[in-house]
mmCIF file of C-alpha atoms in Angstrom:
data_model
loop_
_atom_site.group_PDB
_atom_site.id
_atom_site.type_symbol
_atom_site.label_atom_id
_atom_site.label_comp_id
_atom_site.label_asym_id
_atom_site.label_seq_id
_atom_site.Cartn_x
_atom_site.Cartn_y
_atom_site.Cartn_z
ATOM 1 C CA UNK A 1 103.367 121.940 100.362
ATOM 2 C CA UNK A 2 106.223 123.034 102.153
ATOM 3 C CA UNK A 3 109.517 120.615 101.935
ATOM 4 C CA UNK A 4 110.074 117.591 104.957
ATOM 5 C CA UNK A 5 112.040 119.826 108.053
ATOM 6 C CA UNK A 6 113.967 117.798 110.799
ATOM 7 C CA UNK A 7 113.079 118.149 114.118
ATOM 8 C CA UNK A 8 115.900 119.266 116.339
ATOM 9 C CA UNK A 9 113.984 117.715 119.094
ATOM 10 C CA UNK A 10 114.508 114.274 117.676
ATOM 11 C CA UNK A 11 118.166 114.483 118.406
ATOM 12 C CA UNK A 12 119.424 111.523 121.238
ATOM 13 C CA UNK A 13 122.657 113.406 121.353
ATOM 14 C CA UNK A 14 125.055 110.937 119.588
ATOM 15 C CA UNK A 15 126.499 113.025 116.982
ATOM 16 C CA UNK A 16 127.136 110.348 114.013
ATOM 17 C CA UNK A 17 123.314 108.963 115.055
ATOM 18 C CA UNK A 18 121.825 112.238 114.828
ATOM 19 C CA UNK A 19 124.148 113.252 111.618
ATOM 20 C CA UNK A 20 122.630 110.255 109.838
ATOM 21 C CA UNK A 21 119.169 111.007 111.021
ATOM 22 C CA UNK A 22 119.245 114.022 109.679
ATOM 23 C CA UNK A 23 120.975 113.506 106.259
ATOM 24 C CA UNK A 24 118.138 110.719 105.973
ATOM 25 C CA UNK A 25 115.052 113.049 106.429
ATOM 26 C CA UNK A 26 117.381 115.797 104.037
ATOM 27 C CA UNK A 27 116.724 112.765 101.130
ATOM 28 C CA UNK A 28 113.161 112.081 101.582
ATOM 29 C CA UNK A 29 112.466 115.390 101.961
ATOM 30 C CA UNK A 30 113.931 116.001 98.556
ATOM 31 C CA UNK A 31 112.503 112.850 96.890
ATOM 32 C CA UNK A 32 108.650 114.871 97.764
ATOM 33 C CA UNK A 33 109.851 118.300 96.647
ATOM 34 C CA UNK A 34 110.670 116.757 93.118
ATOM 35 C CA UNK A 35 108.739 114.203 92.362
ATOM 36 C CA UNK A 36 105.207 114.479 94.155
ATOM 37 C CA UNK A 37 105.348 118.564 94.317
ATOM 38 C CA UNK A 38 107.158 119.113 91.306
ATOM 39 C CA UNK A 39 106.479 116.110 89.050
ATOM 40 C CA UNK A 40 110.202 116.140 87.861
ATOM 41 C CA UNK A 41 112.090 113.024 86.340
ATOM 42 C CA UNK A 42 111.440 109.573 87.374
ATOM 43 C CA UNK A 43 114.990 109.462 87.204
ATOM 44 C CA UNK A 44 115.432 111.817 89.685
ATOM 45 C CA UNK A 45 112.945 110.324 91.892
ATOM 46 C CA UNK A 46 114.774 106.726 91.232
ATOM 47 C CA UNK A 47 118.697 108.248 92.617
ATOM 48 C CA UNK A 48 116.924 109.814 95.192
ATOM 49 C CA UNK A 49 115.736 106.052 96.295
ATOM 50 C CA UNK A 50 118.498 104.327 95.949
ATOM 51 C CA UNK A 51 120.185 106.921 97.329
ATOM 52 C CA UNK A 52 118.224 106.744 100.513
ATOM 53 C CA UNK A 53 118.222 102.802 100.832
ATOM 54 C CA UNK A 54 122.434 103.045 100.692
ATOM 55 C CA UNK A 55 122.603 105.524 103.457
ATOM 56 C CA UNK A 56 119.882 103.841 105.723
ATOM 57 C CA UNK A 57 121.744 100.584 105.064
ATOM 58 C CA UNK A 58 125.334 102.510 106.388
ATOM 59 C CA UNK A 59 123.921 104.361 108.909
ATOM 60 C CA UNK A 60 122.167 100.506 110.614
ATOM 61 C CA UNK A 61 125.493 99.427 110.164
ATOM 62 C CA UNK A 62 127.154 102.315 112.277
ATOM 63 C CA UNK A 63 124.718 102.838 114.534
ATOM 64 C CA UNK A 64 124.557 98.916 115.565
ATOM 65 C CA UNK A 65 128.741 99.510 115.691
ATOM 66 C CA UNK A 66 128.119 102.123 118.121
ATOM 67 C CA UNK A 67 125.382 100.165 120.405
ATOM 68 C CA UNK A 68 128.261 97.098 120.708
ATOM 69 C CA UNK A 69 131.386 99.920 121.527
ATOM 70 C CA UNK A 70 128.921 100.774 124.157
ATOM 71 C CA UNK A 71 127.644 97.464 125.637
ATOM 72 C CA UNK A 72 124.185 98.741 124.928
ATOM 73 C CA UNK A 73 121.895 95.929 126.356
ATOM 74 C CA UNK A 74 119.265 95.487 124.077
ATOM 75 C CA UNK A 75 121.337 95.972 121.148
ATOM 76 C CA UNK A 76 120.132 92.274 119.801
ATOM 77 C CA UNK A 77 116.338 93.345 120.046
ATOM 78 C CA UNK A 78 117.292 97.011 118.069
ATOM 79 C CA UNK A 79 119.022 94.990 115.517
ATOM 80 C CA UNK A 80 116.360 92.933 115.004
ATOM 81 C CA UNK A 81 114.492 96.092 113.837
ATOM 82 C CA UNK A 82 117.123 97.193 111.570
ATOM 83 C CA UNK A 83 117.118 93.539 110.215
ATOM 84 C CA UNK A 84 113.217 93.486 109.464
ATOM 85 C CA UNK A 85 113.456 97.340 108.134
ATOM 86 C CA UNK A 86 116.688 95.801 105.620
ATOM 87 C CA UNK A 87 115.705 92.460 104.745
ATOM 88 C CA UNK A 88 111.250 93.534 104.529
ATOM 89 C CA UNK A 89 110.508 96.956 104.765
ATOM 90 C CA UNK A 90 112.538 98.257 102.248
ATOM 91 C CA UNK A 91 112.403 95.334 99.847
ATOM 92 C CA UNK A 92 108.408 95.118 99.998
ATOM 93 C CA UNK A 93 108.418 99.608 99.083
ATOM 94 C CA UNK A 94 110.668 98.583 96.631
ATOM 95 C CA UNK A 95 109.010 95.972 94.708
ATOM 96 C CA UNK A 96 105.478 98.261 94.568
ATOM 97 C CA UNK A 97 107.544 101.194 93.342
ATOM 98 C CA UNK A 98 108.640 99.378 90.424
ATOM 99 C CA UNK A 99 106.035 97.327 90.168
ATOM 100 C CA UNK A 100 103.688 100.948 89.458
ATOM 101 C CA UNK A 101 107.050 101.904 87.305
ATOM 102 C CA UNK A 102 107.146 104.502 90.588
ATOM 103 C CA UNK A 103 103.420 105.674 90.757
ATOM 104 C CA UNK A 104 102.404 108.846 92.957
ATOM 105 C CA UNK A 105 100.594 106.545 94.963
ATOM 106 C CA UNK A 106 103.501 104.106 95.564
ATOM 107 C CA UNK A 107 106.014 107.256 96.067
ATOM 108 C CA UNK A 108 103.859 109.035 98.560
ATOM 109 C CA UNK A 109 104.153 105.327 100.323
ATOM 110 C CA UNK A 110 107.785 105.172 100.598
ATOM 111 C CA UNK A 111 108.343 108.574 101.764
ATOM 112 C CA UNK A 112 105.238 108.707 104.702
ATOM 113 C CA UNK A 113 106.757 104.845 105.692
ATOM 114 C CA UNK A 114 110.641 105.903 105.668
ATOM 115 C CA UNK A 115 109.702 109.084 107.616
ATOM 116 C CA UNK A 116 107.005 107.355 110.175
ATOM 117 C CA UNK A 117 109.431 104.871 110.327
ATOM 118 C CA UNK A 118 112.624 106.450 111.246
ATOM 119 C CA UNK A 119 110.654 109.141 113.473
ATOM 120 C CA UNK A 120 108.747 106.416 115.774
ATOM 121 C CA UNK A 121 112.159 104.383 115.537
ATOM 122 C CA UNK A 122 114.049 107.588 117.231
ATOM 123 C CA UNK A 123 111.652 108.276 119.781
ATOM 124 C CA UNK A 124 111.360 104.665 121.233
ATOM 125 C CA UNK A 125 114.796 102.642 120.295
ATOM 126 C CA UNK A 126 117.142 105.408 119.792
ATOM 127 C CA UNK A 127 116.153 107.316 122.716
ATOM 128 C CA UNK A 128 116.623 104.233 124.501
ATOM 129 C CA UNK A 129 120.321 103.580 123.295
ATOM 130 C CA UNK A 130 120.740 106.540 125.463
ATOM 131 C CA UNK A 131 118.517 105.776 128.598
ATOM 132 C CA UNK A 132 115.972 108.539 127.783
ATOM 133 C CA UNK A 133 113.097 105.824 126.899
ATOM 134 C CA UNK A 134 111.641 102.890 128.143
ATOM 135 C CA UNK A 135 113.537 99.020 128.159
ATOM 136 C CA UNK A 136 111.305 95.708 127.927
ATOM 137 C CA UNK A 137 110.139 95.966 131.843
ATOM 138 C CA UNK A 138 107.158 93.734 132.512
ATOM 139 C CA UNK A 139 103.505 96.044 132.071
ATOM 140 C CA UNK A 140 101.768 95.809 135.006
ATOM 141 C CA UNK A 141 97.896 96.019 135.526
ATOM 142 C CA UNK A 142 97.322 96.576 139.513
ATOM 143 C CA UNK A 143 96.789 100.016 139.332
ATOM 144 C CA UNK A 144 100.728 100.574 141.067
ATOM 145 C CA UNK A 145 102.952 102.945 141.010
ATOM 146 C CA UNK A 146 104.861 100.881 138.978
ATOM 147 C CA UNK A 147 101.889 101.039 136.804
ATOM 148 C CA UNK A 148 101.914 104.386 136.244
ATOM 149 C CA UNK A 149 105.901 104.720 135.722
ATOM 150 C CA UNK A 150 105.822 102.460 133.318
ATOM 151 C CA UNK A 151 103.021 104.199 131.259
ATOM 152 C CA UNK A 152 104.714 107.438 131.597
ATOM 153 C CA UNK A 153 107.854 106.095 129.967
ATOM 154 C CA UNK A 154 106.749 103.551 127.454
ATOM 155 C CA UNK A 155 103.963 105.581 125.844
ATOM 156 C CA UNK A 156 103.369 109.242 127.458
ATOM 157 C CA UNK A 157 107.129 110.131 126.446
ATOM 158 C CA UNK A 158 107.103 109.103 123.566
ATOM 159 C CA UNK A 159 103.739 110.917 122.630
ATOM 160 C CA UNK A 160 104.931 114.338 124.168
ATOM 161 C CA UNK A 161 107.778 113.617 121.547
ATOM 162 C CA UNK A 162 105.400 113.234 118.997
ATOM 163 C CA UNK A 163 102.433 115.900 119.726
ATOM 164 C CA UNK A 164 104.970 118.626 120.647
ATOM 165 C CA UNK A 165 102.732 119.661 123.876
ATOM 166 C CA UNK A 166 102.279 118.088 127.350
ATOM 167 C CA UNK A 167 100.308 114.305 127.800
ATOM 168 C CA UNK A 168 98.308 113.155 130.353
ATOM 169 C CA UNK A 169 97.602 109.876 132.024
ATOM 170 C CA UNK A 170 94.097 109.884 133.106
ATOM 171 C CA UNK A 171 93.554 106.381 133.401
ATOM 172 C CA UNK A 172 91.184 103.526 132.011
ATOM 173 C CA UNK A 173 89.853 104.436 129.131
ATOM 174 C CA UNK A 174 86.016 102.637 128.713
ATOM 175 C CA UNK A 175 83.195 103.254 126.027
ATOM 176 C CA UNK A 176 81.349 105.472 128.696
ATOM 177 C CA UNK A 177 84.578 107.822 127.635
ATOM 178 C CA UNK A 178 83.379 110.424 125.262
ATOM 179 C CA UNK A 179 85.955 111.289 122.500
ATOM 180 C CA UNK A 180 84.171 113.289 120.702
ATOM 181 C CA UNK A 181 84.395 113.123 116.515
ATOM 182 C CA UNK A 182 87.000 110.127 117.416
ATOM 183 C CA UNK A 183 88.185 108.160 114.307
ATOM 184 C CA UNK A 184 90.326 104.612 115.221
ATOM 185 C CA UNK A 185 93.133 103.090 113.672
ATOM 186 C CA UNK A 186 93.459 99.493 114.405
ATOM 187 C CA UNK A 187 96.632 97.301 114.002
ATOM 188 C CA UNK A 188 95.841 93.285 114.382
ATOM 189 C CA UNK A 189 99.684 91.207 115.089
ATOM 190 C CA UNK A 190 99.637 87.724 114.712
ATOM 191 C CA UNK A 191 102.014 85.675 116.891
ATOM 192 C CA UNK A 192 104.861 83.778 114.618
ATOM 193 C CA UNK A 193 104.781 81.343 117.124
ATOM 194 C CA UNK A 194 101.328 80.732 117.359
ATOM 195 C CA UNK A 195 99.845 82.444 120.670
ATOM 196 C CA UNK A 196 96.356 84.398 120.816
ATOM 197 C CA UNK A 197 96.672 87.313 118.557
ATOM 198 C CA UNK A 198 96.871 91.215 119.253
ATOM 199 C CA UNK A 199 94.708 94.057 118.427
ATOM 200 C CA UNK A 200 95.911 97.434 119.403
ATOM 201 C CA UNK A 201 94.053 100.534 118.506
ATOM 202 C CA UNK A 202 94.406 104.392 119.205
ATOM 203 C CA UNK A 203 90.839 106.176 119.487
ATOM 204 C CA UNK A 204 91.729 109.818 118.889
ATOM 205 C CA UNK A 205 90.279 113.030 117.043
ATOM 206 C CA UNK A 206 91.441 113.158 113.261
ATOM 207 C CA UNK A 207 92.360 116.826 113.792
ATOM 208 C CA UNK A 208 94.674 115.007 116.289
ATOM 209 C CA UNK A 209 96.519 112.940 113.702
ATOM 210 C CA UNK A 210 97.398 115.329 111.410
ATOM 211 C CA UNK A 211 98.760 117.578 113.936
ATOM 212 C CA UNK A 212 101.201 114.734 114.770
ATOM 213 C CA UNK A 213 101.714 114.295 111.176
ATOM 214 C CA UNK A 214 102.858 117.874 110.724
ATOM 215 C CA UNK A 215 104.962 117.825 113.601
ATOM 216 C CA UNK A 216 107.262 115.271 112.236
ATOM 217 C CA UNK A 217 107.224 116.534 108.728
ATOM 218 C CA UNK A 218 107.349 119.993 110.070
ATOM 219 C CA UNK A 219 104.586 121.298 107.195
ATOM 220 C CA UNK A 220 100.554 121.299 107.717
ATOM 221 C CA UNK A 221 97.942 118.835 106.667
ATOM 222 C CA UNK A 222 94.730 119.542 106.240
ATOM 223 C CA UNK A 223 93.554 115.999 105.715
ATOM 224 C CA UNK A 224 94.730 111.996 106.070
ATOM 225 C CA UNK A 225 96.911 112.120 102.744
ATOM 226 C CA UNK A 226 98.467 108.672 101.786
ATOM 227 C CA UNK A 227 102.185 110.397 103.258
ATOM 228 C CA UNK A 228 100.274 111.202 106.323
ATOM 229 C CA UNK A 229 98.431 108.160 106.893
ATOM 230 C CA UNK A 230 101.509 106.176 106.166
ATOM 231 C CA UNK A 231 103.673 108.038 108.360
ATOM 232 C CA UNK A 232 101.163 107.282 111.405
ATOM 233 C CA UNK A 233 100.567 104.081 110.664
ATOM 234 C CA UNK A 234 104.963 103.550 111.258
ATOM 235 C CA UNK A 235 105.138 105.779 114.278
ATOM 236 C CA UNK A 236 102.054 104.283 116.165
ATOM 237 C CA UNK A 237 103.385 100.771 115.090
ATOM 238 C CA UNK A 238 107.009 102.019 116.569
ATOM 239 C CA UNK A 239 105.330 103.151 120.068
ATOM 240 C CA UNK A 240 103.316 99.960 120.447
ATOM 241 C CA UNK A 241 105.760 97.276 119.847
ATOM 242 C CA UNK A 242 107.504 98.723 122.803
ATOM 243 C CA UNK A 243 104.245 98.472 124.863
ATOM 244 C CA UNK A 244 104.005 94.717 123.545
ATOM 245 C CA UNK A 245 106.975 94.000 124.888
ATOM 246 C CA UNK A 246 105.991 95.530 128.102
ATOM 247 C CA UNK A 247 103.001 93.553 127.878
ATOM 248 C CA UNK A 248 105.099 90.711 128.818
ATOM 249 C CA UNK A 249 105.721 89.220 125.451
ATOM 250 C CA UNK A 250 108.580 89.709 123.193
ATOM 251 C CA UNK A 251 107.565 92.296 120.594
ATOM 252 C CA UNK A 252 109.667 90.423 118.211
ATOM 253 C CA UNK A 253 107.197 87.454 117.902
ATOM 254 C CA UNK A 254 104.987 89.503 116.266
ATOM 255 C CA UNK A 255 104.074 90.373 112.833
ATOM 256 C CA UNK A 256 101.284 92.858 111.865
ATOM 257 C CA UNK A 257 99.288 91.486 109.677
ATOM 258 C CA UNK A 258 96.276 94.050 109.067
ATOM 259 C CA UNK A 259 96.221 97.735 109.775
ATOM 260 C CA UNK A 260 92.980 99.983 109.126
ATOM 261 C CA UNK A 261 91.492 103.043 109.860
ATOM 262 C CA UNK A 262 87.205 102.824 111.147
ATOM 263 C CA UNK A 263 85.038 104.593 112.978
ATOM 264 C CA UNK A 264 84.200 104.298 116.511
ATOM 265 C CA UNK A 265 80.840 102.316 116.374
ATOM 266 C CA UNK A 266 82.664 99.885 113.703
ATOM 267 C CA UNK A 267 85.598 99.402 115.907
ATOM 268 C CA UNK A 268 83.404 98.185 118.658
ATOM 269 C CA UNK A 269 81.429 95.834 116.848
ATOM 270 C CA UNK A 270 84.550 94.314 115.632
ATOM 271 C CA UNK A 271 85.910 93.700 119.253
ATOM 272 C CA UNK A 272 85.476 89.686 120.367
ATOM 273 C CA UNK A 273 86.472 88.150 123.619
ATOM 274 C CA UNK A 274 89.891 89.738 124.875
ATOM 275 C CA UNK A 275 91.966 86.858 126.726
ATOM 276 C CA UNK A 276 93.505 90.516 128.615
ATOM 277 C CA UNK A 277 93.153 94.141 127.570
ATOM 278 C CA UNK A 278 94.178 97.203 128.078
ATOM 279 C CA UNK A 279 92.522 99.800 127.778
ATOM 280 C CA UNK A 280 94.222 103.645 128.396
ATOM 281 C CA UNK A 281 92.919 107.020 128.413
ATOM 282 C CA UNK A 282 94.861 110.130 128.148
ATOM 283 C CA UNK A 283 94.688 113.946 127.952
ATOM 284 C CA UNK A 284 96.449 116.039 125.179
ATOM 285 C CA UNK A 285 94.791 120.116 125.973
ATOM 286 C CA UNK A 286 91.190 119.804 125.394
ATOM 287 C CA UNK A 287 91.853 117.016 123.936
ATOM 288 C CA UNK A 288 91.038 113.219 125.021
ATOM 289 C CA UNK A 289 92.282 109.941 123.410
ATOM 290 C CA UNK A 290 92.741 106.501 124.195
ATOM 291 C CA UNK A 291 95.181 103.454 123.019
ATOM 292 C CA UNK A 292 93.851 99.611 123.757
ATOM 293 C CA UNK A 293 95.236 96.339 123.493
ATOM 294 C CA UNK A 294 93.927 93.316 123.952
ATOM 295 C CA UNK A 295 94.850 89.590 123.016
ATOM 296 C CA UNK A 296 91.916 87.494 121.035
ATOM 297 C CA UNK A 297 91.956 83.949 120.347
ATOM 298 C CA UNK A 298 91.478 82.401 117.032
ATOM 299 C CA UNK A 299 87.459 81.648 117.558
ATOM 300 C CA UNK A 300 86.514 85.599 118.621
ATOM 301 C CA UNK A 301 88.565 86.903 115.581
ATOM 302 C CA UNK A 302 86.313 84.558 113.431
ATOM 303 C CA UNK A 303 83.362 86.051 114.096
ATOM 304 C CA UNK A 304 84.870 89.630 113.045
#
């Protein structure tokens, strides 16, 4: 396997933001080339860690000095990220890394949820610092314009970003929609302060996935690795917090507390009762996939 490349097309233009960026994918990309393709050291592996957590922890700490020089708006609800990625994130990879006395399995996790992470975090918040993504504006459902601006911003941009070729809106998305060979990767959030739930899912092609996981590591996958699947999970995670905040709920509330890949017919039969839902289909070439969210109250998430 070829080593991690950065994408020049992730830069927002900020110099010291996209310096960082890119010294951060230069250390994970290492951390794979020795320890997962060349099975050197654990020592190696274990500098190349700590070395990464130090420079993501300096790099929050500029960039949030940088959002405050500039009056950036939604600089509390970007730091709130950085917080959960400090004081969770890293601390949870952490503890399994040493807990496996820094497995495979548990490196392959750290480097697919440091990449997915910082990737989806670029293309949503960063982008935003600089006005080239969406803010928090209420998601309507009427069918609008306004509709269909905010889709294009909040989630088509941010795909284009991803897939590396042009998206299409082509509206609701229901199971008469034929996505052929479609595999679904389902996030459930619970709300900290006790709301109706969220499930979110994306309905898309495998063949899909990987392509989106090789355009962020800039290296081919033939199949859903741990790195890749990993990596996805952070990115798609990344994309549809923004949407839940354009849901008209603050993101920030909540917390995901189950994440799993199934197959079409089982993520159907899981489905209860949506209180409101979403439900969005889009073009990518020949290509079709879709990306749902509903809220569920306690009693319909019972019964799955």
């Amino acid at each position: 396997m070829q080593q991690i490349q950065w994408q020049d097309r992730f830069n927002i233009g900020v110099e010291i933001v996209d310096q960082a960026h890119r010294r951060l994918f230069s250390i994970v990309g290492k951390i794979m080339e020795l320890y997962v393709e060349r099975h050197d050291s654990k020592f190696a592996c274990v500098e190349g860690i700590k070395y990464f957590k130090a420079y993501a922890l300096k790099h929050f700490s500029e960039e949030e000095a940088y959002m405050r020089e500039i009056g950036y708006a939604g600089y509390a609800a970007h730091k709130r990220l950085h917080d959960r990625m400090r004081r969770e994130t890293l601390p949870d990879l952490e503890r399994e890394l040493y807990a496996t006395d820094f497995s495979t399995a548990a490196v392959q996790r750290f480097i697919g949820v440091c990449t997915g992470w910082l990737t989806g975090h670029i293309m949503v918040e960063d982008r935003a610092i600089t006005g080239r993504a969406a803010g928090g504006a209420p998601f309507p459902s009427d069918g609008t314009e306004a509709e269909q601006a905010v889709i294009q911003t909040v989630i088509v941009r941010p795909l284009q970003e991803l897939f590396g070729f042009n998206i299409q809106y082509a509206g609701k998305y229901s199971e008469k929609d034929v996505i052929t060979d479609a595999c679904c990767y389902e996030m459930l959030y619970s709300d900290r302060e006790g709301g109706p739930k969220l499930r979110v899912a994306m309905i898309m092609r495998e063949e899909l996935l990987l392509h989106a996981a090789g355009q962020v590591f800039g290296i081919d996958f033939f199949s859903m690795d741990e790195i890749a699947r990993f990596a996805i999970c952070e990115i798609a995670q990344s994309l549809l917090q923004r949407a839940a905040a354009c849901l008209g709920r603050d993101s920030v509330t909540y917390y995901l507390e189950r994440e799993r890949f199934l197959d079409l017919d089982e993520y159907r039969r899981g489905r209860g009762e949506p209180a409101e839902q979403y439900s969005l289909l889009f073009c990518a070439k020949r290509d079709c996939f879709a990306l749902c969210a509903e809220r569920i109250d306690e009693t319909s998430e019972q019964a799955t």
